[in-house]
Structures are given as C-alpha cells and as structure tokens.
Short mmCIF file of C-alpha atoms in Angstrom, two decimals:
data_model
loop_
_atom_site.label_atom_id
_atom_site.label_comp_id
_atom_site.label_asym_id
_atom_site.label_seq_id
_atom_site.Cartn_x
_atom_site.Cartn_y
_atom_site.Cartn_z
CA UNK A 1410 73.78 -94.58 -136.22
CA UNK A 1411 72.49 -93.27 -132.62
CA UNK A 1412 68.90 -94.82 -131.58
CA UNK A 1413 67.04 -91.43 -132.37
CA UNK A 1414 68.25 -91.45 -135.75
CA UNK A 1415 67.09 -95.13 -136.52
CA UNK A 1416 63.60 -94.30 -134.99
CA UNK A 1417 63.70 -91.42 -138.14
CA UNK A 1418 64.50 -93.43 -140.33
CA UNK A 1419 61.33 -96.45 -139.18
CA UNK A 1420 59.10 -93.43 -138.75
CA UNK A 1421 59.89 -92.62 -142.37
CA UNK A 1422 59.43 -95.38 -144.38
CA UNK A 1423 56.49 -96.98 -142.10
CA UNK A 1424 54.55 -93.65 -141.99
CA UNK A 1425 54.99 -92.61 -145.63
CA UNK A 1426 54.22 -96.30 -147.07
CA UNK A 1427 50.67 -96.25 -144.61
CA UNK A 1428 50.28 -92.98 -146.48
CA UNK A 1429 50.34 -94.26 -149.65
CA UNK A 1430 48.90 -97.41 -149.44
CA UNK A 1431 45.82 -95.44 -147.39
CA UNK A 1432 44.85 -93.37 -150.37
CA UNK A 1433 45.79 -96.82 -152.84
CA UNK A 1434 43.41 -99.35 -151.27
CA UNK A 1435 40.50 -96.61 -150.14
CA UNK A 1436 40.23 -96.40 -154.18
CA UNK A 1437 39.86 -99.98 -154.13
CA UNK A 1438 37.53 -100.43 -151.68
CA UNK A 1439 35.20 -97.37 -152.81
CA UNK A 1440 35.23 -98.99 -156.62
CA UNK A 1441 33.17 -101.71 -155.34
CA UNK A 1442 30.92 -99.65 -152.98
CA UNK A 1443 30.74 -96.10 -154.95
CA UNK A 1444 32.68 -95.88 -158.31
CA UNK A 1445 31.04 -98.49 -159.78
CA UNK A 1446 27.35 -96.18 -159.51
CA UNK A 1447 28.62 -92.68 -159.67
CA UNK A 1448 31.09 -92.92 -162.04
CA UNK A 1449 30.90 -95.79 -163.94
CA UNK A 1450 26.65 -95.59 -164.93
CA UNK A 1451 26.00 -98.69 -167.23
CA UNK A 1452 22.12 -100.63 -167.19
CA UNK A 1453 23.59 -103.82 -165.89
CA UNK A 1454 25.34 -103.02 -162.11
CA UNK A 1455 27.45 -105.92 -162.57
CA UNK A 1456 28.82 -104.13 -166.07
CA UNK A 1457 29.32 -101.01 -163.92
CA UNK A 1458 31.48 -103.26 -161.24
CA UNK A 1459 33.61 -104.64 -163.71
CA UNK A 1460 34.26 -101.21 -164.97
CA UNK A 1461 35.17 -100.04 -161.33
CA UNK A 1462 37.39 -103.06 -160.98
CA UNK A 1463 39.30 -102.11 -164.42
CA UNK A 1464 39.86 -99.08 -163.58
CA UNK A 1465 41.19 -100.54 -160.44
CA UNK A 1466 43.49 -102.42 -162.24
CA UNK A 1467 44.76 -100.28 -164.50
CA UNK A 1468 46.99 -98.06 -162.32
CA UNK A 1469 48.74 -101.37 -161.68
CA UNK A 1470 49.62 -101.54 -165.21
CA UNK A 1471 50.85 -97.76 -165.37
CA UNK A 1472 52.87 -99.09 -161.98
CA UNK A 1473 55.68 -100.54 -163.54
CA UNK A 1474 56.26 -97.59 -165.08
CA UNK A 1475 56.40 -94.96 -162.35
CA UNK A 1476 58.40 -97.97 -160.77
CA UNK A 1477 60.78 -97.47 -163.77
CA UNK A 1478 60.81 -93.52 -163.53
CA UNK A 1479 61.42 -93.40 -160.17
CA UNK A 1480 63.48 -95.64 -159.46
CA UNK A 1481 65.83 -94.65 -161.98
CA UNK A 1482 65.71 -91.19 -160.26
CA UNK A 1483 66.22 -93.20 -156.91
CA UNK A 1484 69.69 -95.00 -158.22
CA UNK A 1485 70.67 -92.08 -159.69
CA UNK A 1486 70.46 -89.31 -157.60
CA UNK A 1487 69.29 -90.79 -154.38
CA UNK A 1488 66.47 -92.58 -151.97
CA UNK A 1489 65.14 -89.61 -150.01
CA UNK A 1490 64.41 -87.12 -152.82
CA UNK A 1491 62.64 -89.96 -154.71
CA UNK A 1492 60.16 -90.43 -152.03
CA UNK A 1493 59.03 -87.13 -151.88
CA UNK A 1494 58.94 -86.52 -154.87
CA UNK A 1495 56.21 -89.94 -155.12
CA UNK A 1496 54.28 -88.62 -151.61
CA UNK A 1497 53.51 -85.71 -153.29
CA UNK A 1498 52.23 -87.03 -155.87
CA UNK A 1499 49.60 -89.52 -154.87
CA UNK A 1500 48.55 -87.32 -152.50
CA UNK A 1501 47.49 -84.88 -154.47
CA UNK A 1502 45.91 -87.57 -156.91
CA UNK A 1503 43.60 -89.00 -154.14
CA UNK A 1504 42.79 -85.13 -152.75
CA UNK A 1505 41.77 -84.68 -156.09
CA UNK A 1506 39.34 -87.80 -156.26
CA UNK A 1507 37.42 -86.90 -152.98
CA UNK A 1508 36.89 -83.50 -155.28
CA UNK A 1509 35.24 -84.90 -158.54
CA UNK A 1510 32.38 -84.57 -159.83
CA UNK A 1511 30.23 -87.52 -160.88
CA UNK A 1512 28.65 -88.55 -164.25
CA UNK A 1513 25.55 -87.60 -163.50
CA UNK A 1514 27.04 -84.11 -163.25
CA UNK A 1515 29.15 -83.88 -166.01
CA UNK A 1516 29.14 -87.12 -168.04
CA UNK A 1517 31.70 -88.60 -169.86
CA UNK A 1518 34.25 -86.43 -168.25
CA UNK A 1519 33.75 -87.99 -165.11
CA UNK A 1520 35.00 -91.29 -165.32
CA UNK A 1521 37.90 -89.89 -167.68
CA UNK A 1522 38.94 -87.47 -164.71
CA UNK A 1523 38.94 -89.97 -162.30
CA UNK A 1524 41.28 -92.44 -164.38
CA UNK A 1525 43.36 -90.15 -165.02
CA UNK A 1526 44.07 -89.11 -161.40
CA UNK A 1527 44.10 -92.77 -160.69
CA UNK A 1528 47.14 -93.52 -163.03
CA UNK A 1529 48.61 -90.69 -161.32
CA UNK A 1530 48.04 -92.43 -158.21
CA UNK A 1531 49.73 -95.48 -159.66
CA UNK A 1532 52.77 -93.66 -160.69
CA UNK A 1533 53.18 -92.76 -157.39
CA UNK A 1534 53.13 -96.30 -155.71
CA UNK A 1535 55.23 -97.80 -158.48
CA UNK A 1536 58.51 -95.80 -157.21
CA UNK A 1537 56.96 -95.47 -153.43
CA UNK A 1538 57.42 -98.98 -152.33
CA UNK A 1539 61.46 -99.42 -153.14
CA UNK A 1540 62.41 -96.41 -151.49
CA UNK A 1541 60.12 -96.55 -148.36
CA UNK A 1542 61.76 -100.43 -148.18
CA UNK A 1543 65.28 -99.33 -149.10
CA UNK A 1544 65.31 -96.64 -146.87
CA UNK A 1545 65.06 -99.34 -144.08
CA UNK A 1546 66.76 -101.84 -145.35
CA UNK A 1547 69.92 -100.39 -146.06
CA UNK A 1548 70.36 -98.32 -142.76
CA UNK A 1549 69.49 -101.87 -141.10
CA UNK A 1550 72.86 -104.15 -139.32
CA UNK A 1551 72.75 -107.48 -140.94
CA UNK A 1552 71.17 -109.33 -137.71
CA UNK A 1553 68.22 -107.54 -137.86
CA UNK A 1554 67.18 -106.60 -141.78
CA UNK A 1555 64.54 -109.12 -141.98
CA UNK A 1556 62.78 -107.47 -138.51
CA UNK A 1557 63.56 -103.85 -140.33
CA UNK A 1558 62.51 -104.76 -143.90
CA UNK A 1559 59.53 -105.67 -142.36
CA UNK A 1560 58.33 -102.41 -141.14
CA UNK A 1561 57.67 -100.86 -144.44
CA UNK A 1562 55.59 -103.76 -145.67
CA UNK A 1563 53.06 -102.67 -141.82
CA UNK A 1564 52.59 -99.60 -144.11
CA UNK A 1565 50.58 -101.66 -146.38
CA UNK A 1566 48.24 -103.01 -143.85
CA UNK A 1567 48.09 -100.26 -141.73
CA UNK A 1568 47.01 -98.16 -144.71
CA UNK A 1569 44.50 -100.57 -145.09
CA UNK A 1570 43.24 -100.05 -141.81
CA UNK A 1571 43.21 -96.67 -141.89
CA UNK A 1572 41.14 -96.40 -145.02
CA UNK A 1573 38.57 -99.29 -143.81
CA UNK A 1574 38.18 -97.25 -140.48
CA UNK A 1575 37.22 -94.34 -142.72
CA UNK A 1576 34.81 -96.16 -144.55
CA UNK A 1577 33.03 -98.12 -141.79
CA UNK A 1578 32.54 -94.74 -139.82
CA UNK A 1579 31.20 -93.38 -143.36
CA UNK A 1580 28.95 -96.05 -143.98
CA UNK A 1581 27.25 -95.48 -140.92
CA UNK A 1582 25.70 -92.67 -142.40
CA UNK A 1583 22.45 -92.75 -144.01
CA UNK A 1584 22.57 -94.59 -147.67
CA UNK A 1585 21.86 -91.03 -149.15
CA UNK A 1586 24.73 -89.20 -147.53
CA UNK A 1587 27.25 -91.76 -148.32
CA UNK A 1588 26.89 -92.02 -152.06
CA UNK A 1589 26.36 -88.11 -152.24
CA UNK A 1590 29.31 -87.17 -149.93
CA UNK A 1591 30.37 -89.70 -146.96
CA UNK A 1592 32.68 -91.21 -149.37
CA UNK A 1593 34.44 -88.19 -149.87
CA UNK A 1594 35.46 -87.66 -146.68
CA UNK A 1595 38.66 -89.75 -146.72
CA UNK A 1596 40.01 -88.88 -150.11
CA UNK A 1597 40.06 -85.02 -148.76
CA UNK A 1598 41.33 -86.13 -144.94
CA UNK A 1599 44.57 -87.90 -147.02
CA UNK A 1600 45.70 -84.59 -147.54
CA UNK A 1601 46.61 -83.87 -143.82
CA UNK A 1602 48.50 -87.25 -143.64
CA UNK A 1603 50.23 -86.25 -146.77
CA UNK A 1604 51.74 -83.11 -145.42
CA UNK A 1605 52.61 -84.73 -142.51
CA UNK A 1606 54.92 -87.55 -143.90
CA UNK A 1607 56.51 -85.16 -146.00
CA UNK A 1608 57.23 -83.25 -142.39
CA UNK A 1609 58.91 -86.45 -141.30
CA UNK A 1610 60.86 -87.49 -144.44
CA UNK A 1611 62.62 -84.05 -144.45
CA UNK A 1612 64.78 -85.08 -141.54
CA UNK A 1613 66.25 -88.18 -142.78
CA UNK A 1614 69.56 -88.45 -144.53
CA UNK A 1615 70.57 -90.84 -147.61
CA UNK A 1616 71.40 -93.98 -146.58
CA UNK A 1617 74.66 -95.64 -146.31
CA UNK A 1618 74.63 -97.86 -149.37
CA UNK A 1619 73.96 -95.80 -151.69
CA UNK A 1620 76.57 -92.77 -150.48
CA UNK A 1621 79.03 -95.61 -150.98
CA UNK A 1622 77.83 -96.41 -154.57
CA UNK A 1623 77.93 -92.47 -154.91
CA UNK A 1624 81.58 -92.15 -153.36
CA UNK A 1625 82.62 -95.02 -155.36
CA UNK A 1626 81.75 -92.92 -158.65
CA UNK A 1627 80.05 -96.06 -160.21
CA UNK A 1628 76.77 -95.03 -160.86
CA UNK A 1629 74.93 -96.37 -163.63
CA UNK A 1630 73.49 -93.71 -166.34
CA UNK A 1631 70.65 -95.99 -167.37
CA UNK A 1632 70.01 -98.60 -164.28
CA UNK A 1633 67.23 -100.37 -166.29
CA UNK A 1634 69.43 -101.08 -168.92
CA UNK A 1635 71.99 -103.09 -166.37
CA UNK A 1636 69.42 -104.20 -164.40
CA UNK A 1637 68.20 -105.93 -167.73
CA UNK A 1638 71.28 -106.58 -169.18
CA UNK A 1639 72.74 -108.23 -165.71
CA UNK A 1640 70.03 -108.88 -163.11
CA UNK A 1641 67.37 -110.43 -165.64
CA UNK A 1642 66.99 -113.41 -163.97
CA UNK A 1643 66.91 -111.77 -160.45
CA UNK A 1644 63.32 -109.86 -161.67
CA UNK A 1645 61.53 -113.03 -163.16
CA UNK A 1646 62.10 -114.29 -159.60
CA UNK A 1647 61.08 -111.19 -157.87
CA UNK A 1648 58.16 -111.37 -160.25
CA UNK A 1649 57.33 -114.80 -159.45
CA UNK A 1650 57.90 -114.06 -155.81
CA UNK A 1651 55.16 -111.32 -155.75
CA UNK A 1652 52.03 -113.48 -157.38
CA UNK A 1653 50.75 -115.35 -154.14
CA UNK A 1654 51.74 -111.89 -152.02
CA UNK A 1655 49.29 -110.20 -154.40
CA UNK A 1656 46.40 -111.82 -156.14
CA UNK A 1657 45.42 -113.64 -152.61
CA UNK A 1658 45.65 -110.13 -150.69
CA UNK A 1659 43.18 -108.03 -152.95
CA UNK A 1660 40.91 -111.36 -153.23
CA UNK A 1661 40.60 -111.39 -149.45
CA UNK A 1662 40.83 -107.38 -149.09
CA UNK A 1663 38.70 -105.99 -152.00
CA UNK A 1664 36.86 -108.77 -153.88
CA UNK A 1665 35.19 -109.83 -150.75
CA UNK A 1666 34.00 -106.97 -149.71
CA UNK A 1667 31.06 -107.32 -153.69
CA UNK A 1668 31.34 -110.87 -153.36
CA UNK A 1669 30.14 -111.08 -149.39
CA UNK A 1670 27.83 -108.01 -149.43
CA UNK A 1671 26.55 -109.00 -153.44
CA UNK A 1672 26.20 -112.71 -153.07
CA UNK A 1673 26.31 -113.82 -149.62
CA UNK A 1674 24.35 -111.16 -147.68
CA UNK A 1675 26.61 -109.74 -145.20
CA UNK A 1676 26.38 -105.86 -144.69
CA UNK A 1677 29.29 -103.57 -145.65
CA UNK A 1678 29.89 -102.80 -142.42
CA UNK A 1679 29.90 -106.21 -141.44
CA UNK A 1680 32.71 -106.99 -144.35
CA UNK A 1681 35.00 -103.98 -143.88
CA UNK A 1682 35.17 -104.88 -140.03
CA UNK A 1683 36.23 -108.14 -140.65
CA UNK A 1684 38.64 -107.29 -143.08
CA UNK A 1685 39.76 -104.59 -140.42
CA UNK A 1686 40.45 -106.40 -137.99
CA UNK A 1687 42.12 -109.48 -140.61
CA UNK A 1688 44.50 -106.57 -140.97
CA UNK A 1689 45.34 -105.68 -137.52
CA UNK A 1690 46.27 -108.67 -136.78
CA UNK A 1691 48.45 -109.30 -139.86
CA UNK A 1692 50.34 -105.70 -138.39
CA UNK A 1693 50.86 -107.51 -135.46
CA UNK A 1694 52.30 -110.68 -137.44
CA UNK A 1695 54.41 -108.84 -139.72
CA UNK A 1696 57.43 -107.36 -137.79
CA UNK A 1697 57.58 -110.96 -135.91
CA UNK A 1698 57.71 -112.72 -138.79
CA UNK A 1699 60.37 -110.37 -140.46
CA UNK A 1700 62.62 -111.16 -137.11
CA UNK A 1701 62.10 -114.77 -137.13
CA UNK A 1702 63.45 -114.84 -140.90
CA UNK A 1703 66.75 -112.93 -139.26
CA UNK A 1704 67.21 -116.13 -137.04
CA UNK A 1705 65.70 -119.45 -139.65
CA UNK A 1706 66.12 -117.38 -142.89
CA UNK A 1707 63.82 -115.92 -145.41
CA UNK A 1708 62.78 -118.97 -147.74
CA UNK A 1709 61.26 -121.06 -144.96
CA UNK A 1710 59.47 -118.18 -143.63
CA UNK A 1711 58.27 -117.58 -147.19
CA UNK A 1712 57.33 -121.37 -147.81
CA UNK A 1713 55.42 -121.71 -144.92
CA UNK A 1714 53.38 -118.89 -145.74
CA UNK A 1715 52.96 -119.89 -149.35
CA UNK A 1716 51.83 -123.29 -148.70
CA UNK A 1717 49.58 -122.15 -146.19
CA UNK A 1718 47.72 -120.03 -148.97
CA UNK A 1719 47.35 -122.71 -150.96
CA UNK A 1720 45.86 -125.32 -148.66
CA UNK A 1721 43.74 -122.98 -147.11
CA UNK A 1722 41.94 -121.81 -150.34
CA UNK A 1723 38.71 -123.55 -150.30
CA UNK A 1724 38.55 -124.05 -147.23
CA UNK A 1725 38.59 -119.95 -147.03
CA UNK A 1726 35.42 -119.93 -149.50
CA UNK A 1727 33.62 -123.01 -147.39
CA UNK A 1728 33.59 -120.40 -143.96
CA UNK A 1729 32.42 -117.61 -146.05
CA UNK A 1730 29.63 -119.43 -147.97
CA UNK A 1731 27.79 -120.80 -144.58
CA UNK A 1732 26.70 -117.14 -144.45
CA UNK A 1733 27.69 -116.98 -140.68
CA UNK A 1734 29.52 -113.23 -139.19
CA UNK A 1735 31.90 -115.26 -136.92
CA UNK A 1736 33.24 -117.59 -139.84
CA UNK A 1737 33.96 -114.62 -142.26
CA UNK A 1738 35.67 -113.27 -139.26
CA UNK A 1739 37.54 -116.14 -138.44
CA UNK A 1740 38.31 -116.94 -142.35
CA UNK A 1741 39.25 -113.15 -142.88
CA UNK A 1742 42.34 -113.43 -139.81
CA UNK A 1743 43.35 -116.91 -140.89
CA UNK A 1744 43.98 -116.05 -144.49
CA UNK A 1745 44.89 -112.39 -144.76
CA UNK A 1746 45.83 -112.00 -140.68
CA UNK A 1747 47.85 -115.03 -140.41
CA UNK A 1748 48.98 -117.16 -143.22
CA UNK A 1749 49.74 -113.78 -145.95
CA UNK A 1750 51.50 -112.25 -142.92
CA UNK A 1751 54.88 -114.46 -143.27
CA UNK A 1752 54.59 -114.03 -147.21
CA UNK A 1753 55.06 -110.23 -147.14
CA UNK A 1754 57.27 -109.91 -143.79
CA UNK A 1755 60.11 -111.01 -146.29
CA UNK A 1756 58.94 -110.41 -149.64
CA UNK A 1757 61.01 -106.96 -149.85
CA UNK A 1758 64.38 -108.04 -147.61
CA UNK A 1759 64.28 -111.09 -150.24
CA UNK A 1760 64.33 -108.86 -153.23
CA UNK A 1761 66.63 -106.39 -151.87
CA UNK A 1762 69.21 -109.58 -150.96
CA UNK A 1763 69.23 -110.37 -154.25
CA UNK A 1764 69.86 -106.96 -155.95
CA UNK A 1765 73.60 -104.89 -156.06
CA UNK A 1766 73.22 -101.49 -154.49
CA UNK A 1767 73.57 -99.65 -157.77
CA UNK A 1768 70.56 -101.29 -159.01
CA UNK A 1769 68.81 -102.36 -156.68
CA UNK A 1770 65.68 -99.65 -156.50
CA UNK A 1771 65.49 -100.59 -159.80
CA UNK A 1772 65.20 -103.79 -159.37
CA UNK A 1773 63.11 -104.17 -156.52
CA UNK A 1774 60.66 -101.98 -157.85
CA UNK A 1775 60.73 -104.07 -161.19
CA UNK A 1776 60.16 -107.47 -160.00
CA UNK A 1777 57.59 -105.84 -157.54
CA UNK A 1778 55.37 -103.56 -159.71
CA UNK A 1779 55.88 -105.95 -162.69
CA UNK A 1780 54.48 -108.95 -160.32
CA UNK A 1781 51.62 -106.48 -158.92
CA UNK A 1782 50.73 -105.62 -162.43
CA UNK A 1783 50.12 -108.97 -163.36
CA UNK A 1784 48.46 -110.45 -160.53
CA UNK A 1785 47.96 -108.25 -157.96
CA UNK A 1786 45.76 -105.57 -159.75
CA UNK A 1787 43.46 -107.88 -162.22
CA UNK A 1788 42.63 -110.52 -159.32
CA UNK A 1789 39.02 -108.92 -158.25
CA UNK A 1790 38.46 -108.77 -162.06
CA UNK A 1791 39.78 -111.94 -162.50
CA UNK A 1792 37.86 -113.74 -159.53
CA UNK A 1793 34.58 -111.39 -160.13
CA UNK A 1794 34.57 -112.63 -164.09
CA UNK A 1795 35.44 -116.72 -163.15
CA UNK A 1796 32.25 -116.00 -161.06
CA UNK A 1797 29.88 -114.84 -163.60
CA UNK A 1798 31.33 -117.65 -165.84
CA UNK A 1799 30.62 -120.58 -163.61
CA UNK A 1800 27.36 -119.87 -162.16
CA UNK A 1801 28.72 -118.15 -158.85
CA UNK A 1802 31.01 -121.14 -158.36
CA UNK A 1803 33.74 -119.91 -155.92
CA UNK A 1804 35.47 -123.42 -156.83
CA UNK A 1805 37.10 -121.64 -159.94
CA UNK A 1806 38.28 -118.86 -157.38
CA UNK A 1807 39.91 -120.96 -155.33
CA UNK A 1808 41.72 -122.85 -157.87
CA UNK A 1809 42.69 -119.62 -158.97
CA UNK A 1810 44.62 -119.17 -155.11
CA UNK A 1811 46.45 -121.95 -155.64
CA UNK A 1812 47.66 -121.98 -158.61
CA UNK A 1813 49.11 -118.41 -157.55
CA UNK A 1814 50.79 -120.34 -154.63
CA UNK A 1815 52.52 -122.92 -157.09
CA UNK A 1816 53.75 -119.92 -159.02
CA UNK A 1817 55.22 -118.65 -156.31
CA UNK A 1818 56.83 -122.05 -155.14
CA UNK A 1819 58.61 -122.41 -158.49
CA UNK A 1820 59.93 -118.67 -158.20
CA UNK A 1821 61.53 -119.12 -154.82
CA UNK A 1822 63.07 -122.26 -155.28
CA UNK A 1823 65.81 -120.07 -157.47
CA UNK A 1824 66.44 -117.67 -154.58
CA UNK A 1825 69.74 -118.30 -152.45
CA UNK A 1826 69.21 -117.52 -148.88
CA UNK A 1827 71.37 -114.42 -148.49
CA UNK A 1828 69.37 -113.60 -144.67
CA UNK A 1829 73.11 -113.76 -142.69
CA UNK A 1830 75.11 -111.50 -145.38
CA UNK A 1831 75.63 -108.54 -145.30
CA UNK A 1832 74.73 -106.10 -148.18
CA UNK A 1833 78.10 -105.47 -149.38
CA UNK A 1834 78.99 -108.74 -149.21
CA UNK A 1835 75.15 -108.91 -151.57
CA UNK A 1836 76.94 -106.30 -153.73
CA UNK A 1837 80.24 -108.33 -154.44
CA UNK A 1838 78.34 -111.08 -154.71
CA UNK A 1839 75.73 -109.80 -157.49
CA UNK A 1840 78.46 -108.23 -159.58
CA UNK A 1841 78.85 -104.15 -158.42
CA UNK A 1842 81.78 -104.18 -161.44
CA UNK A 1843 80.11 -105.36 -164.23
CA UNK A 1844 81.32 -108.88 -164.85
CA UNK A 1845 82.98 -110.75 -167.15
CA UNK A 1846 81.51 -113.57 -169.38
CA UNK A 1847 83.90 -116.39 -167.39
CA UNK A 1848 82.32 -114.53 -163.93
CA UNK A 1849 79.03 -113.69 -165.62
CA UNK A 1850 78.54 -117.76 -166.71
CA UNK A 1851 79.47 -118.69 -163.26
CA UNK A 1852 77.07 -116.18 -161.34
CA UNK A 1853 74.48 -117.32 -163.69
CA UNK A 1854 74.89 -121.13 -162.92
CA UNK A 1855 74.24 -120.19 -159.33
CA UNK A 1856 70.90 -118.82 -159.55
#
C-alpha cells in the first residue's frame, strides 16, 4: 500500500473514533454539570447526580450489544460499511440531545427522550471501536502494529479534548446561559464533525485480512456463536484486560470533575482544564507507547502501566484533597496523562493478536464492550456511592483503583506475547479451520 493510501486509512479510523468518543464523553461530562438539574429534577441534588450518572452508565450496558450487532455485520460483510453505518448513528443521537427539551418543559418525557437517544448513542460505540481499530490494525506491516493500533485509541482522548474545549469555552458564559443553552452548543456542532468523517471514510477500501477471509469463502454465519464456542477464553481475558483501562479513566475524567467542583472547591473551569490538558498529554504518550510495544512487546508495556495505576491511587486522591490548582494539575497528567497512557496504547493491538481474522471484530468488540460495561461505565456511580457511604472518604475510592489494577494483572498474565507475528501467522495460530478436539485441547493448554 502507497504512503497516501496509509495516511487514508490513519485519517479514518483516528478521525472517526475522536468523533465518536467527542459526542460519548461530552454526555458524560454534561451529566455531572447539566443533566443531573434539567433532566433529572429530584429534591436531593445528590439523588439527581446519581440519576445522571445511571443514565451514564447505562448505554455501557446496551454497548455490548451494538458491539454484538455490529460486529457481526463487520465479520460478515465487511469493516468499512460497519463504521458508517455506527458514525451515523451516534451522530445523530448526540444532534438530537443538544435538541431536547427539559423536564421543566415537558416532564416525564424528558428524561425518557434523552435515555433513549443515549442507548442509541451506546449502540453506536459498541461496534465503533473494533472497526475504527481493525481498520488500522490490519492494513498495518507487523513491525509497526503496536505504533498503528495505537492511533485509534488518540481518538479517545482527543475526543475528550475536543468536548472539554467545548465545555470550558461554554462555561465561560454567564451561569444563566449555560444551563439554558451554552450546553447545547456542542451536541448541535457534532453534527458538522459527523458529516465530515463520513466524507473521509468513503475513500477507504476493506482491508486486507478480511478480503482474504472473504476470498477464502470461510466466513462464519453466526461469528458470536464461534467466537463463544472457540475463542471463550480469549474474551474473559480481553474482559479482564479492559477493567484498569476503564474504571481508572472515567474516575479521573468524569467523577472528578462533581467530586473536585462538589467537595473540594475547585471551579469547573478549573477541573475541565486540568483534565484537558491530562489528556493532551496522554495524545502525546499514546502513539509512543504503541511503538515502543513494537520493539519490548505489548505485556511489559501493559504491566508497567498497570502497576503504575495501582501504586499511584492514593497518592492521586492525597494531591487532590490539599485543595491546591497546581496539584490537581499535576495529579490529573500523572494518572490519566502518563501512567493510563501505556495501558491503552496496546489494549486494542493485544486483543486483536489474540483473535483469528474471521472473528476477530467480534471478539474485540466483546471482550472490550463487555469489560467497559462492567467497569468502565458504573465507576463514577460506583466511586460517587462508596463516597456517600463512608463519610466522603476517598480511601474506599482508591482501594477501588487498585483492586481494578490486580484484576487486570491476573487477566494479562494469560496473554502470549504475539507483538513480532504476523496476523496470519495470529490466524493459524488461533484456529481459522475450526479445530479438532486433539488441536482444540492443545491450543487450550497454551492460553
């Protein structure tokens, strides 16, 4: 493939993954800030914030299951249609939001409208993530998948950034403005971004693995079924895998942003720019961490990262409790700028090592959305309700990060380090003829 082509294909997945993950964590950070007033009207705020938060969460329950959807249609009849097929989707779910009206205006209806588009928002992301990753992966040479599997996983962060730039520019405005329409301004502006990665994804052909899965003719009708049937074991590591990527992130990303404004004092400005700029530097990390797992290999890149998170924990909470704008700076690039950066450089390449071709959106997406679902979208409920148990303890909390991080460890200690192989050889490997018990018992007794 000619230079020009390849910068398609990075344009692609990079610019339709900070698309997505724009209009995913803008929800997020608006629960805590808007949702939780407007739309979710209860006596006691702190009722109305756990509200926002479970509606937060929910979409990453209904995840798994646009994962399942879409990634069947993604192993079936290919990457590229799949993703805009998802694009579409959760950009007209988040268009929608900036559109609503609240309950003050219309009641009961309001909040039900607004789930609603938010589950359609999370079957969007569920089958998003696998192709945007795939689509790099599998067009990448073997010496450099770890640098190229990384570039889908910026998306995430430089979606974040996008939608925290929105914010701090709205929240400028006068309190009034912003909670009647300030915060709408970014859920309508998603719309242009939307039509412009669709512009980009039109130009980009199927990738190479999976025209060799179609020329082979050994496509499976039902992927979830073989996935299940012969990769189990592959997404209860993927799943484990995902924990400390996910719970940590929204802890640092969205639960601070209540818990540092609510209990600690800080202004939201103050909180979304340190998050900001926690998240431009974990950008910066992220494609140099993904190319140092091409030379040392993807486990110790993960490790380090994962035992990072878990011996930086309280010591996280300590800088943020002395109430001081340079430590929640400094504690903001250290955990989610530095030490998360290694965890989700290789987080995808991993999974996709570990998965055949003609399952592998499939399972990706499985072990991913499955892991997200669990840990990733319940962690500001989770950390907001250990709070209001133990007295505003953040001790609880940080327990909480670490036993994520031991999770984690347990998961990857199952995962063969596949970083100098090349796909097919990750294909023959996995099993891309079904196997037989004798070959079955063997591959099993590997993991």
């Amino acid at each position: 493939m000619d230079s020009k082509q390849m910068r398609k294909v990075w344009i692609a997945s990079l610019v339709g993954s900070s698309i997505e993950w724009f209009d995913y964590f803008l929800y997020g950070t608006v629960a805590a800030l808007v949702f939780n007033q407007l739309f979710f009207v209860t006596e006691d705020p702190t009722v109305g914030l756990l509200l926002a938060y479970a509606s937060f969460a929910l979409a990453f329950f209904i995840r798994p299951f646009g994962g399942v959807i879409f990634a069947h249609i993604g192993d079936r009849i290919g990457r590229k249609k799949t993703l805009v097929i998802t694009l579409s989707l959760m950009g007209v779910a988040t268009f929608g939001m900036g559109l609503l009206p609240t309950y003050q205006a219309i009641g009961v209806w309001a909040p039900i409208l607004l789930i609603t588009l938010r589950l359609v928002q999370g079957l969007g992301i569920g089958g998003e993530w696998g192709g945007a990753l795939l689509l790099a992966v599998e067009y990448a040479p073997k010496e450099k998948r770890g640098l190229y599997g990384a570039i889908p996983q910026m998306g995430v962060t430089i979606g974040m950034v996008l939608g925290t730039i929105a914010l701090s520019l709205m929240t400028l405005l006068p309190e009034g403005s912003f909670m009647t329409w300030g915060w709408r301004i970014p859920f309508i502006f998603s719309a242009l971004l939307v039509i412009f990665g669709l512009w980009i994804r039109k130009g980009i052909e199927e990738t190479p693995s999976f025209k060799k899965v179609q020329e082979s003719g050994d496509i499976p009708k039902l992927p979830i079924v073989d996935t299940f049937k012969y990769h189990w074991r592959e997404v209860l590591i993927a799943i484990g895998a995902k924990v400390v990527e996910t719970a940590p992130f929204y802890i640092f990303g969205t639960f601070v942003v209540s818990y540092a404004t609510t209990n600690l004092g800080f202004s939201r400005t103050t909180t979304l720019n340190a998050v900001m700029i926690g998240t431009i530097v974990t950008t910066i990390l992220i494609p140099i961490m993904g190319s140092l797992s091409d030379r040392i290999g993807r486990k110790k890149v993960y490790i380090t990262g994962t035992v990072g998170m878990a011996l930086f924990a309280f010591p996280y909470f300590w800088m943020l409790q002395q109430q001081s704008v340079v430590l929640l700076v400094i504690a903001t690039v250290i955990a989610l700028g530095i030490i998360w950066a290694p965890i989700t450089a290789v987080l995808g390449t991993m999974f996709s090592e570990i998965f055949d071709a003609k399952v592998r959106y499939t399972g990706i997406t499985l072990g991913y959305q499955i892991g997200a679902a669990v840990a990733g979208g319940t962690a500001p409920l989770v950390a907001t309700s250990l709070m209001l148990e133990f007295n505003n303890s953040y001790i609880p909390v940080a327990c909480y990060i670490i036993f994520t991080a031991l999770v984690s460890l347990v998961a990857i200690w199952a995962v063969k380090d596949r970083s100098q192989q090349h796909l097919d050889d990750v294909n023959n490997d996995a099993g891309l003829k079904k196997p037989t018990n004798s070959r079955k018992a063997k591959e099993l007794s590997q993991v």
